[in-house]
Short mmCIF file of C-alpha atoms in Angstrom, two decimals:
data_model
loop_
_atom_site.label_atom_id
_atom_site.label_comp_id
_atom_site.label_asym_id
_atom_site.label_seq_id
_atom_site.Cartn_x
_atom_site.Cartn_y
_atom_site.Cartn_z
CA UNK A 680 2.45 17.05 10.86
CA UNK A 681 3.78 13.51 10.38
CA UNK A 682 1.39 11.08 8.69
CA UNK A 683 1.14 7.51 9.89
CA UNK A 684 1.33 5.32 6.79
CA UNK A 685 -0.06 1.80 6.73
CA UNK A 686 2.59 -0.93 6.84
CA UNK A 687 3.71 -2.96 3.84
CA UNK A 688 1.52 -6.04 3.60
CA UNK A 689 -1.68 -4.21 4.53
CA UNK A 690 -4.68 -5.23 2.44
CA UNK A 691 -7.02 -2.41 1.39
CA UNK A 692 -9.78 -1.53 -1.05
CA UNK A 693 -9.31 1.65 -3.08
CA UNK A 694 -12.16 4.06 -3.75
CA UNK A 695 -13.81 2.99 -7.00
CA UNK A 696 -12.17 -0.43 -6.77
CA UNK A 697 -13.84 -3.82 -6.61
CA UNK A 698 -10.84 -6.02 -5.79
CA UNK A 699 -8.58 -5.85 -2.75
CA UNK A 700 -4.96 -4.83 -3.15
CA UNK A 701 -1.92 -5.29 -0.93
CA UNK A 702 0.45 -2.43 -0.15
CA UNK A 703 3.91 -3.45 -1.38
CA UNK A 704 5.68 -0.09 -1.24
CA UNK A 705 5.51 3.28 0.51
CA UNK A 706 6.55 6.76 -0.67
CA UNK A 707 6.70 5.70 -4.32
CA UNK A 708 6.94 7.37 -7.71
CA UNK A 709 5.58 5.97 -10.94
CA UNK A 710 8.11 5.64 -13.76
CA UNK A 711 8.04 8.78 -15.92
CA UNK A 712 6.09 10.88 -13.38
CA UNK A 713 7.16 13.45 -10.80
CA UNK A 714 4.24 12.68 -8.47
CA UNK A 715 5.06 11.07 -5.12
CA UNK A 716 2.42 8.59 -3.99
CA UNK A 717 1.93 7.29 -0.46
CA UNK A 718 1.65 3.69 -1.62
CA UNK A 719 2.23 1.23 -4.42
CA UNK A 720 0.07 -1.88 -4.37
CA UNK A 721 -0.62 -5.11 -6.23
CA UNK A 722 -3.65 -7.38 -6.50
CA UNK A 723 -4.38 -9.50 -3.42
CA UNK A 724 -3.84 -12.43 -3.11
CA UNK A 725 -2.22 -12.81 -6.54
CA UNK A 726 0.71 -10.45 -5.95
CA UNK A 727 2.72 -8.75 -8.68
CA UNK A 728 1.82 -10.63 -11.86
CA UNK A 729 2.68 -7.76 -14.19
CA UNK A 730 4.65 -4.66 -13.09
CA UNK A 731 2.50 -2.58 -15.48
CA UNK A 732 -0.56 -3.49 -13.39
CA UNK A 733 0.67 -1.89 -10.18
CA UNK A 734 -1.53 0.63 -8.36
CA UNK A 735 -0.24 3.94 -7.03
CA UNK A 736 -2.31 5.72 -4.45
CA UNK A 737 -2.48 8.40 -1.81
CA UNK A 738 -4.02 7.86 1.62
CA UNK A 739 -7.16 9.74 0.55
CA UNK A 740 -7.99 7.05 -2.04
CA UNK A 741 -8.18 4.24 0.53
CA UNK A 742 -11.78 3.19 1.07
CA UNK A 743 -11.53 0.20 3.40
CA UNK A 744 -8.80 -1.51 5.44
CA UNK A 745 -8.83 -5.29 5.89
CA UNK A 746 -5.56 -6.76 7.10
CA UNK A 747 -2.33 -5.62 8.74
CA UNK A 748 1.26 -6.51 8.04
CA UNK A 749 3.54 -9.26 9.18
CA UNK A 750 5.51 -7.61 11.97
CA UNK A 751 9.19 -8.20 12.50
CA UNK A 752 11.40 -6.89 15.24
CA UNK A 753 13.10 -4.50 12.80
CA UNK A 754 9.83 -3.15 11.38
CA UNK A 755 8.58 -2.57 14.93
CA UNK A 756 11.75 -0.67 15.83
CA UNK A 757 11.30 1.54 12.77
CA UNK A 758 7.56 2.06 13.37
CA UNK A 759 7.84 2.11 17.20
CA UNK A 760 5.16 -0.62 17.66
#
């Protein structure tokens, strides 16, 4: 079964988190690990201020969804919007 991942640019709150993060990558691995995560994210609205402060998450850790992505023609073709 194919999972529908949230688009890059989506703003979410992770379970146990207090600050919103923005999805900046999908199907990611953390350096030095063999685990494949659904998403990488950074603080919102600050962005990537320190690559060591990135968040890696699976869909099951998403608690709340706030904002969608900026859609381009190409991203819509890929995602079939």
